[in-house]
Amino acid sequence: MKRKYFSILLAAMTIAASANVYAAPSIGQIIPEAPKVVEGNLSNKQELIVKDVDTGAYKDKKVAEVVTKVNDDNTKVTMNEVLKDLKVDTTETIKTNTEKKVNPSLYEPLTPFVDLVIKEDDKITYETDGAIKTTLTIEAAKDVKKKDVLLMQIDPTTGKVAFVAIEKLDKATGEVTATFDSLGPVMLIEKVPVVTKKVSPEKYADKKVADAAEKLKDQKAGFTLTDFIDDLTDTENKEVTLDNGQTINLDDYVSASSLIDMAIKMSDDYSYDMSGSLDAQVNCDIDSVDWKSLVTANDADFDVDTAEGDLSLLTEIEPFTIPDSIVVQADASTGELNYLAEPELSFAYPEKEEEEAEEADDTDDTDETADAEDDLMSWIVKDEAGSSEQPNLVIKGEFKGMGPLAIFTKDAK
């Protein structure tokens, strides 16, 4: 948590000569300039300011507890824990103040909470007469992507949580423009990185998923869907009905990849604790994939022998889907099985994918209307084992969990 925030403030930490402690960051280090009101019903005597959190002034004591916990650098807390404490129902669709879908369980703080309040003479109030549109200069917002950040704000009276969209961002200065419907503690949050990697059964909370992954972790493509999930279904019925209404028989499917982990990257560790879903372009190291079976299933005339000597030819294949293909994932935290039917497949070099994303970001930053509705829900999931010298298989679709997965095709037998 607070990865960039700490790196920015590292130089500002003051080591006390008489004690082994450092000074807490000041408001000036987090938000160096006073907020500027763009629109809002403030009287001539009122001004919008940011200040250190005053949890004793919060009427909702649970808000005070959460803000204290998040701001305590000695306490490690995940966004899922924060959301649960604040009674945010992550099973429901969550939207920003601009009605864009967002999955806050896949974000982490870039700053501590600070109080956004109205000051009138010597009086501080957390109440506002209508929405206030303002610009804030936030040090941690420098060099970030607008589609990757949000402001999380909590009403200290009602406990209502708001996810405030960044309407405009100057990456050079860190100046953001946003509209607040209420005042109170606010912090900048950023998407967490999501990666694919070798499976780590020892890190799974669900024992059955761990056992299934342990059994298959060293196997290459070619195991059956029954091999993967038979012990996870608690039934002898080999038929499964997918979200699209399609019914499949587990014995009819064989994997076109080895088992791959999808996980949240947390510094030097990984987390599988996620609620909701994300739209992802999941990169899979081509060495873990039976790419020949996939491309020939799409185009029987494709010259796999030539491509084997020059893998760059795979990137010339247009995105495709394979009838009856399916990605199956076991949630490492809950044990729930998730199915993604006929996902879009393609081959791409990681650097090329990132370059295209950067170009899109540059366009978005110069045109506020250019943001796609689902930008806040989109991730490029990098494969930690991938090589820049060969393309990855990219699986595009909506994923509903973290944990081991594989792509399966219908057995031709």
Short mmCIF file of C-alpha atoms in Angstrom, two decimals:
data_model
loop_
_atom_site.label_atom_id
_atom_site.label_comp_id
_atom_site.label_asym_id
_atom_site.label_seq_id
_atom_site.Cartn_x
_atom_site.Cartn_y
_atom_site.Cartn_z
CA MET A 1 0.00 0.00 0.00
CA LYS A 2 0.99 3.59 -0.58
CA ARG A 3 3.88 2.49 -2.83
CA LYS A 4 4.35 5.72 -4.74
CA TYR A 5 3.44 7.87 -1.79
CA PHE A 6 6.32 6.48 0.23
CA SER A 7 8.84 6.82 -2.60
CA ILE A 8 7.88 10.45 -3.12
CA LEU A 9 8.18 11.28 0.55
CA LEU A 10 11.35 9.33 1.23
CA ALA A 11 13.54 12.38 0.81
CA ALA A 12 11.26 14.38 3.10
CA MET A 13 11.52 12.00 6.05
CA THR A 14 13.27 13.67 8.98
CA ILE A 15 15.24 11.41 11.29
CA ALA A 16 15.18 12.70 14.82
CA ALA A 17 18.65 12.78 16.42
CA SER A 18 17.39 11.73 19.81
CA ALA A 19 14.98 8.97 18.73
CA ASN A 20 14.75 6.30 16.09
CA VAL A 21 11.61 7.77 14.45
CA TYR A 22 10.78 9.95 11.48
CA ALA A 23 8.39 12.86 11.19
CA ALA A 24 4.95 12.19 9.74
CA PRO A 25 4.38 13.83 6.37
CA SER A 26 2.74 17.21 6.48
CA ILE A 27 -0.24 18.32 4.44
CA GLY A 28 2.17 20.47 2.45
CA GLN A 29 4.08 17.38 1.39
CA ILE A 30 0.92 15.55 0.32
CA ILE A 31 -1.08 18.46 -1.13
CA PRO A 32 1.30 21.44 -1.46
CA GLU A 33 -1.27 23.96 -2.69
CA ALA A 34 -4.65 25.04 -1.39
CA PRO A 35 -7.65 23.64 -3.30
CA LYS A 36 -9.20 25.93 -5.89
CA VAL A 37 -12.98 25.89 -6.19
CA VAL A 38 -14.16 25.69 -9.78
CA GLU A 39 -17.88 25.41 -9.02
CA GLY A 40 -19.80 25.29 -5.73
CA ASN A 41 -22.02 27.19 -3.33
CA LEU A 42 -19.53 28.81 -0.98
CA SER A 43 -20.07 32.20 0.63
CA ASN A 44 -17.44 34.93 0.53
CA LYS A 45 -16.27 33.98 4.01
CA GLN A 46 -15.97 30.28 3.27
CA GLU A 47 -12.93 28.55 1.82
CA LEU A 48 -12.26 24.95 0.87
CA ILE A 49 -9.16 23.57 2.59
CA VAL A 50 -7.34 20.32 3.28
CA LYS A 51 -6.08 19.53 6.76
CA ASP A 52 -4.85 16.65 8.89
CA VAL A 53 -7.59 14.16 9.67
CA ASP A 54 -9.56 14.92 12.82
CA THR A 55 -11.17 11.57 13.59
CA GLY A 56 -12.54 12.91 16.86
CA ALA A 57 -14.82 15.20 14.86
CA TYR A 58 -16.37 12.34 12.88
CA LYS A 59 -19.88 11.40 13.94
CA ASP A 60 -19.51 7.92 12.45
CA LYS A 61 -17.06 6.07 14.71
CA LYS A 62 -16.48 3.26 12.19
CA VAL A 63 -15.19 5.88 9.72
CA ALA A 64 -12.83 7.14 12.43
CA GLU A 65 -11.54 3.59 13.04
CA VAL A 66 -10.94 2.91 9.33
CA VAL A 67 -9.18 6.23 8.70
CA THR A 68 -6.95 5.66 11.73
CA LYS A 69 -6.07 2.15 10.57
CA VAL A 70 -5.29 3.20 6.98
CA ASN A 71 -3.14 6.13 8.13
CA ASP A 72 -1.14 3.96 10.53
CA ASP A 73 2.07 3.04 8.70
CA ASN A 74 2.63 0.17 11.14
CA THR A 75 -0.64 -1.52 10.11
CA LYS A 76 -1.00 -3.47 6.88
CA VAL A 77 -4.56 -3.32 5.60
CA THR A 78 -6.01 -4.34 2.24
CA MET A 79 -8.70 -2.46 0.36
CA ASN A 80 -10.99 -5.47 0.74
CA GLU A 81 -10.68 -5.15 4.53
CA VAL A 82 -11.38 -1.42 4.31
CA LEU A 83 -14.45 -2.00 2.15
CA LYS A 84 -15.79 -4.67 4.50
CA ASP A 85 -15.29 -2.42 7.53
CA LEU A 86 -17.20 0.35 5.75
CA LYS A 87 -19.95 -2.10 4.72
CA VAL A 88 -19.43 -1.54 0.99
CA ASP A 89 -21.22 -4.39 -0.80
CA THR A 90 -18.61 -5.55 -3.31
CA THR A 91 -21.00 -8.17 -4.72
CA GLU A 92 -23.01 -5.34 -6.26
CA THR A 93 -21.93 -3.16 -9.19
CA ILE A 94 -20.03 -0.18 -7.80
CA LYS A 95 -19.85 3.07 -9.74
CA THR A 96 -18.01 6.35 -9.45
CA ASN A 97 -19.76 9.69 -9.05
CA THR A 98 -19.69 9.88 -12.88
CA GLU A 99 -21.47 6.52 -13.20
CA LYS A 100 -18.42 4.56 -14.38
CA LYS A 101 -18.05 0.99 -13.15
CA VAL A 102 -15.14 0.38 -10.79
CA ASN A 103 -13.77 -2.48 -8.70
CA PRO A 104 -12.30 -0.78 -5.60
CA SER A 105 -10.96 -4.10 -4.24
CA LEU A 106 -8.30 -3.87 -6.97
CA TYR A 107 -6.98 -0.49 -5.82
CA GLU A 108 -4.51 0.57 -3.14
CA PRO A 109 -3.81 3.91 -1.43
CA LEU A 110 -1.24 6.26 -2.91
CA THR A 111 -1.68 8.75 -0.06
CA PRO A 112 -3.00 8.65 3.50
CA PHE A 113 -6.40 10.14 4.21
CA VAL A 114 -6.61 13.91 4.62
CA ASP A 115 -9.68 15.94 5.53
CA LEU A 116 -11.36 18.03 2.84
CA VAL A 117 -13.43 20.62 4.72
CA ILE A 118 -14.93 24.10 4.59
CA LYS A 119 -13.41 26.76 6.82
CA GLU A 120 -15.32 29.87 7.81
CA ASP A 121 -13.43 32.15 10.19
CA ASP A 122 -12.33 29.70 12.92
CA LYS A 123 -15.10 27.20 12.26
CA ILE A 124 -14.54 23.90 10.42
CA THR A 125 -17.48 22.08 8.85
CA TYR A 126 -17.80 18.78 7.01
CA GLU A 127 -21.14 19.75 5.49
CA THR A 128 -21.65 21.32 2.09
CA ASP A 129 -24.57 22.89 0.27
CA GLY A 130 -24.40 20.89 -2.95
CA ALA A 131 -21.51 19.49 -4.97
CA ILE A 132 -18.14 21.24 -5.14
CA LYS A 133 -15.90 20.98 -8.19
CA THR A 134 -12.31 21.71 -7.28
CA THR A 135 -8.71 21.35 -8.39
CA LEU A 136 -6.18 19.78 -6.03
CA THR A 137 -2.45 19.45 -6.52
CA ILE A 138 -1.44 16.03 -5.21
CA GLU A 139 2.24 15.08 -5.21
CA ALA A 140 1.47 11.39 -5.67
CA ALA A 141 -0.59 12.13 -8.80
CA LYS A 142 2.50 13.10 -10.78
CA ASP A 143 3.29 10.75 -13.67
CA VAL A 144 0.29 8.48 -13.06
CA LYS A 145 -2.32 7.56 -15.66
CA LYS A 146 -5.76 9.08 -15.30
CA LYS A 147 -7.49 5.77 -15.98
CA ASP A 148 -5.51 4.17 -13.14
CA VAL A 149 -6.43 6.51 -10.27
CA LEU A 150 -9.47 7.58 -8.27
CA LEU A 151 -10.22 9.57 -5.15
CA MET A 152 -11.87 7.66 -2.33
CA GLN A 153 -13.95 9.90 -0.05
CA ILE A 154 -15.99 9.04 3.04
CA ASP A 155 -18.78 11.09 4.57
CA PRO A 156 -17.80 11.28 8.29
CA THR A 157 -21.43 11.76 9.32
CA THR A 158 -23.23 9.06 7.34
CA GLY A 159 -20.35 6.69 6.58
CA LYS A 160 -21.24 6.74 2.87
CA VAL A 161 -18.28 5.89 0.64
CA ALA A 162 -17.78 7.64 -2.70
CA PHE A 163 -15.34 6.84 -5.47
CA VAL A 164 -14.66 10.14 -7.16
CA ALA A 165 -13.50 10.08 -10.79
CA ILE A 166 -10.58 12.25 -11.88
CA GLU A 167 -12.09 14.54 -14.48
CA LYS A 168 -8.77 16.07 -15.51
CA LEU A 169 -5.18 15.28 -14.62
CA ASP A 170 -1.97 17.16 -15.30
CA LYS A 171 0.68 14.45 -14.97
CA ALA A 172 3.50 16.99 -14.88
CA THR A 173 2.19 18.93 -11.87
CA GLY A 174 -0.11 16.43 -10.18
CA GLU A 175 -3.08 18.79 -10.47
CA VAL A 176 -6.39 16.94 -10.55
CA THR A 177 -9.91 18.20 -11.09
CA ALA A 178 -12.79 16.37 -9.42
CA THR A 179 -16.30 16.95 -8.11
CA PHE A 180 -17.20 16.09 -4.51
CA ASP A 181 -20.79 15.58 -3.39
CA SER A 182 -19.72 15.54 0.26
CA LEU A 183 -16.71 16.45 2.39
CA GLY A 184 -14.56 14.52 4.82
CA PRO A 185 -11.57 12.16 4.64
CA VAL A 186 -10.25 11.63 1.13
CA MET A 187 -7.27 9.77 -0.35
CA LEU A 188 -5.85 9.03 -3.78
CA ILE A 189 -6.02 5.36 -4.77
CA GLU A 190 -4.46 3.53 -7.72
CA LYS A 191 -5.04 0.22 -9.50
CA VAL A 192 -2.94 -2.63 -8.17
CA PRO A 193 -0.82 -4.56 -10.68
CA VAL A 194 -2.22 -7.96 -11.65
CA VAL A 195 0.17 -10.58 -13.05
CA THR A 196 0.30 -14.14 -14.33
CA LYS A 197 3.00 -16.49 -13.07
CA LYS A 198 3.73 -20.06 -12.04
CA VAL A 199 1.12 -21.46 -9.65
CA SER A 200 1.76 -21.11 -5.90
CA PRO A 201 -0.57 -23.61 -4.17
CA GLU A 202 1.08 -22.93 -0.80
CA LYS A 203 -0.34 -19.40 -0.87
CA TYR A 204 -3.97 -20.36 -1.52
CA ALA A 205 -6.54 -19.95 1.24
CA ASP A 206 -8.78 -22.67 -0.21
CA LYS A 207 -7.28 -26.11 0.47
CA LYS A 208 -9.13 -27.91 -2.32
CA VAL A 209 -7.87 -25.44 -4.92
CA ALA A 210 -4.38 -25.77 -3.45
CA ASP A 211 -4.54 -29.57 -3.74
CA ALA A 212 -5.79 -29.40 -7.35
CA ALA A 213 -3.06 -26.96 -8.32
CA GLU A 214 -0.39 -28.99 -6.54
CA LYS A 215 -1.41 -32.05 -8.55
CA LEU A 216 -1.10 -30.25 -11.90
CA LYS A 217 1.54 -27.58 -11.28
CA ASP A 218 4.28 -29.40 -13.19
CA GLN A 219 2.11 -30.72 -16.03
CA LYS A 220 2.23 -29.22 -19.48
CA ALA A 221 -0.78 -28.67 -21.73
CA GLY A 222 -2.82 -31.81 -22.33
CA PHE A 223 -4.57 -32.55 -19.03
CA THR A 224 -8.34 -32.77 -19.03
CA LEU A 225 -10.83 -30.39 -17.48
CA THR A 226 -11.91 -33.28 -15.27
CA ASP A 227 -8.32 -33.56 -14.00
CA PHE A 228 -8.46 -29.92 -12.93
CA ILE A 229 -11.85 -29.46 -11.32
CA ASP A 230 -13.24 -32.92 -10.54
CA ASP A 231 -12.28 -32.58 -6.87
CA LEU A 232 -13.67 -29.03 -6.73
CA THR A 233 -17.23 -29.72 -7.87
CA ASP A 234 -18.41 -32.02 -5.04
CA THR A 235 -20.58 -33.88 -7.54
CA GLU A 236 -20.38 -36.84 -9.87
CA ASN A 237 -22.24 -34.89 -12.53
CA LYS A 238 -19.83 -34.22 -15.39
CA GLU A 239 -22.04 -31.51 -16.90
CA VAL A 240 -21.61 -27.81 -16.11
CA THR A 241 -23.85 -24.95 -17.27
CA LEU A 242 -21.99 -21.75 -18.14
CA ASP A 243 -23.16 -18.17 -17.65
CA ASN A 244 -24.15 -18.00 -21.32
CA GLY A 245 -26.49 -20.99 -20.88
CA GLN A 246 -24.19 -23.44 -22.66
CA THR A 247 -23.89 -26.87 -21.05
CA ILE A 248 -20.55 -28.66 -21.34
CA ASN A 249 -19.26 -32.10 -20.36
CA LEU A 250 -16.02 -31.97 -18.41
CA ASP A 251 -14.66 -35.10 -20.06
CA ASP A 252 -14.86 -33.46 -23.50
CA TYR A 253 -12.21 -30.80 -22.79
CA VAL A 254 -8.41 -30.87 -22.80
CA SER A 255 -6.07 -28.06 -21.79
CA ALA A 256 -4.16 -26.00 -24.37
CA SER A 257 -1.96 -24.51 -21.64
CA SER A 258 -0.31 -25.48 -18.42
CA LEU A 259 -1.88 -24.27 -15.19
CA ILE A 260 -1.17 -20.54 -14.76
CA ASP A 261 -1.61 -18.31 -11.71
CA MET A 262 -3.39 -14.97 -11.90
CA ALA A 263 -2.62 -12.87 -8.83
CA ILE A 264 -2.41 -9.37 -7.39
CA LYS A 265 1.20 -8.23 -7.09
CA MET A 266 1.92 -6.90 -3.59
CA SER A 267 5.55 -5.72 -3.43
CA ASP A 268 7.46 -9.00 -3.02
CA ASP A 269 4.33 -11.06 -2.33
CA TYR A 270 1.03 -11.95 -4.00
CA SER A 271 -2.62 -11.71 -2.99
CA TYR A 272 -5.66 -13.60 -4.25
CA ASP A 273 -8.18 -11.57 -2.25
CA MET A 274 -10.48 -9.94 -4.78
CA SER A 275 -14.17 -9.13 -5.01
CA GLY A 276 -16.13 -8.37 -8.16
CA SER A 277 -14.50 -8.67 -11.57
CA LEU A 278 -12.09 -7.03 -13.99
CA ASP A 279 -11.78 -6.74 -17.76
CA ALA A 280 -8.35 -8.09 -18.54
CA GLN A 281 -5.89 -8.75 -21.30
CA VAL A 282 -4.16 -11.72 -19.69
CA ASN A 283 -0.65 -12.40 -21.00
CA CYS A 284 0.50 -16.02 -20.92
CA ASP A 285 4.11 -16.98 -21.55
CA ILE A 286 4.08 -18.78 -24.89
CA ASP A 287 6.24 -21.57 -23.46
CA SER A 288 3.30 -22.52 -21.21
CA VAL A 289 0.87 -22.71 -24.15
CA ASP A 290 0.20 -25.28 -26.88
CA TRP A 291 -0.01 -22.47 -29.40
CA LYS A 292 0.05 -24.85 -32.36
CA SER A 293 -3.27 -26.42 -31.37
CA LEU A 294 -4.81 -22.99 -30.87
CA VAL A 295 -3.74 -21.46 -34.20
CA THR A 296 -4.63 -24.57 -36.21
CA ALA A 297 -8.03 -24.72 -34.51
CA ASN A 298 -8.52 -21.18 -35.81
CA ASP A 299 -6.93 -21.75 -39.23
CA ALA A 300 -6.10 -25.29 -40.34
CA ASP A 301 -3.94 -23.95 -43.17
CA PHE A 302 -1.64 -21.90 -40.95
CA ASP A 303 2.02 -22.92 -41.41
CA VAL A 304 2.99 -23.85 -37.85
CA ASP A 305 6.36 -25.23 -38.94
CA THR A 306 7.47 -21.88 -40.35
CA ALA A 307 6.06 -20.05 -37.31
CA GLU A 308 8.01 -22.34 -34.99
CA GLY A 309 11.20 -20.91 -36.47
CA ASP A 310 9.87 -17.35 -36.42
CA LEU A 311 7.37 -16.77 -33.61
CA SER A 312 6.87 -13.15 -34.69
CA LEU A 313 4.58 -14.53 -37.42
CA LEU A 314 2.02 -15.27 -34.69
CA THR A 315 1.53 -11.54 -34.12
CA GLU A 316 0.27 -11.21 -37.69
CA ILE A 317 -2.77 -13.35 -36.84
CA GLU A 318 -5.88 -11.22 -36.24
CA PRO A 319 -7.61 -11.66 -32.85
CA PHE A 320 -9.71 -14.82 -32.98
CA THR A 321 -12.01 -17.06 -30.99
CA ILE A 322 -12.17 -20.86 -31.03
CA PRO A 323 -15.63 -22.45 -30.94
CA ASP A 324 -16.27 -24.31 -27.67
CA SER A 325 -13.02 -23.04 -26.11
CA ILE A 326 -13.17 -22.09 -22.46
CA VAL A 327 -10.96 -20.57 -19.77
CA VAL A 328 -11.57 -22.16 -16.37
CA GLN A 329 -10.29 -20.53 -13.19
CA ALA A 330 -10.49 -21.68 -9.57
CA ASP A 331 -10.65 -18.82 -7.07
CA ALA A 332 -7.75 -19.37 -4.68
CA SER A 333 -9.57 -17.58 -1.85
CA THR A 334 -13.13 -18.92 -2.12
CA GLY A 335 -12.81 -22.12 -4.15
CA GLU A 336 -15.43 -20.84 -6.60
CA LEU A 337 -15.08 -21.99 -10.21
CA ASN A 338 -15.33 -19.35 -12.94
CA TYR A 339 -15.82 -20.04 -16.63
CA LEU A 340 -15.04 -17.74 -19.57
CA ALA A 341 -16.53 -19.15 -22.76
CA GLU A 342 -14.90 -18.55 -26.16
CA PRO A 343 -12.54 -15.73 -25.11
CA GLU A 344 -10.81 -13.51 -27.66
CA LEU A 345 -7.27 -14.74 -28.30
CA SER A 346 -4.28 -13.03 -29.90
CA PHE A 347 -0.48 -12.98 -29.84
CA ALA A 348 1.50 -9.86 -28.91
CA TYR A 349 4.88 -8.76 -27.64
CA PRO A 350 4.58 -7.27 -24.12
CA GLU A 351 6.37 -4.04 -25.12
CA LYS A 352 4.07 -3.48 -28.10
CA GLU A 353 1.02 -3.94 -25.89
CA GLU A 354 2.35 -1.39 -23.40
CA GLU A 355 3.23 1.10 -26.16
CA GLU A 356 -0.32 0.96 -27.51
CA ALA A 357 -1.70 1.48 -24.01
CA GLU A 358 0.59 4.47 -23.46
CA GLU A 359 -0.57 6.03 -26.75
CA ALA A 360 -4.18 5.62 -25.65
CA ASP A 361 -3.37 7.21 -22.29
CA ASP A 362 -1.78 10.23 -23.95
CA THR A 363 -4.94 10.71 -26.03
CA ASP A 364 -7.15 10.42 -22.96
CA ASP A 365 -5.17 13.04 -21.04
CA THR A 366 -5.65 15.63 -23.78
CA ASP A 367 -9.32 14.86 -24.38
CA GLU A 368 -11.57 14.47 -21.35
CA THR A 369 -14.33 12.91 -23.47
CA ALA A 370 -12.01 10.23 -24.85
CA ASP A 371 -12.20 7.94 -21.80
CA ALA A 372 -13.94 4.67 -22.55
CA GLU A 373 -16.62 3.76 -20.00
CA ASP A 374 -14.78 0.68 -18.81
CA ASP A 375 -11.25 2.14 -18.57
CA LEU A 376 -11.33 1.95 -14.78
CA MET A 377 -12.16 -1.77 -15.02
CA SER A 378 -9.41 -2.64 -17.54
CA TRP A 379 -6.05 -4.26 -16.76
CA ILE A 380 -3.14 -5.46 -18.86
CA VAL A 381 -2.06 -8.54 -16.92
CA LYS A 382 1.66 -9.12 -17.46
CA ASP A 383 3.26 -12.55 -17.36
CA GLU A 384 6.27 -12.53 -15.04
CA ALA A 385 7.90 -15.37 -16.98
CA GLY A 386 7.34 -13.78 -20.38
CA SER A 387 10.27 -12.85 -22.56
CA SER A 388 10.58 -9.67 -24.61
CA GLU A 389 12.09 -11.80 -27.38
CA GLN A 390 8.93 -13.79 -28.06
CA PRO A 391 5.21 -12.97 -28.09
CA ASN A 392 2.72 -13.97 -25.42
CA LEU A 393 -0.68 -15.51 -25.86
CA VAL A 394 -3.17 -12.83 -24.80
CA ILE A 395 -6.57 -13.91 -23.46
CA LYS A 396 -9.10 -11.09 -23.38
CA GLY A 397 -12.26 -11.22 -21.29
CA GLU A 398 -13.97 -10.60 -17.95
CA PHE A 399 -12.36 -12.46 -15.05
CA LYS A 400 -14.14 -12.96 -11.73
CA GLY A 401 -11.37 -14.09 -9.44
CA MET A 402 -7.70 -14.66 -8.73
CA GLY A 403 -6.06 -18.05 -8.80
CA PRO A 404 -5.02 -20.91 -11.11
CA LEU A 405 -6.45 -21.03 -14.61
CA ALA A 406 -6.00 -22.79 -17.94
CA ILE A 407 -7.52 -22.58 -21.40
CA PHE A 408 -9.32 -25.67 -22.68
CA THR A 409 -10.55 -26.73 -26.10
CA LYS A 410 -12.98 -29.47 -27.03
CA ASP A 411 -11.19 -32.75 -27.56
CA ALA A 412 -11.21 -33.64 -31.27
CA LYS A 413 -11.50 -37.37 -30.54
#
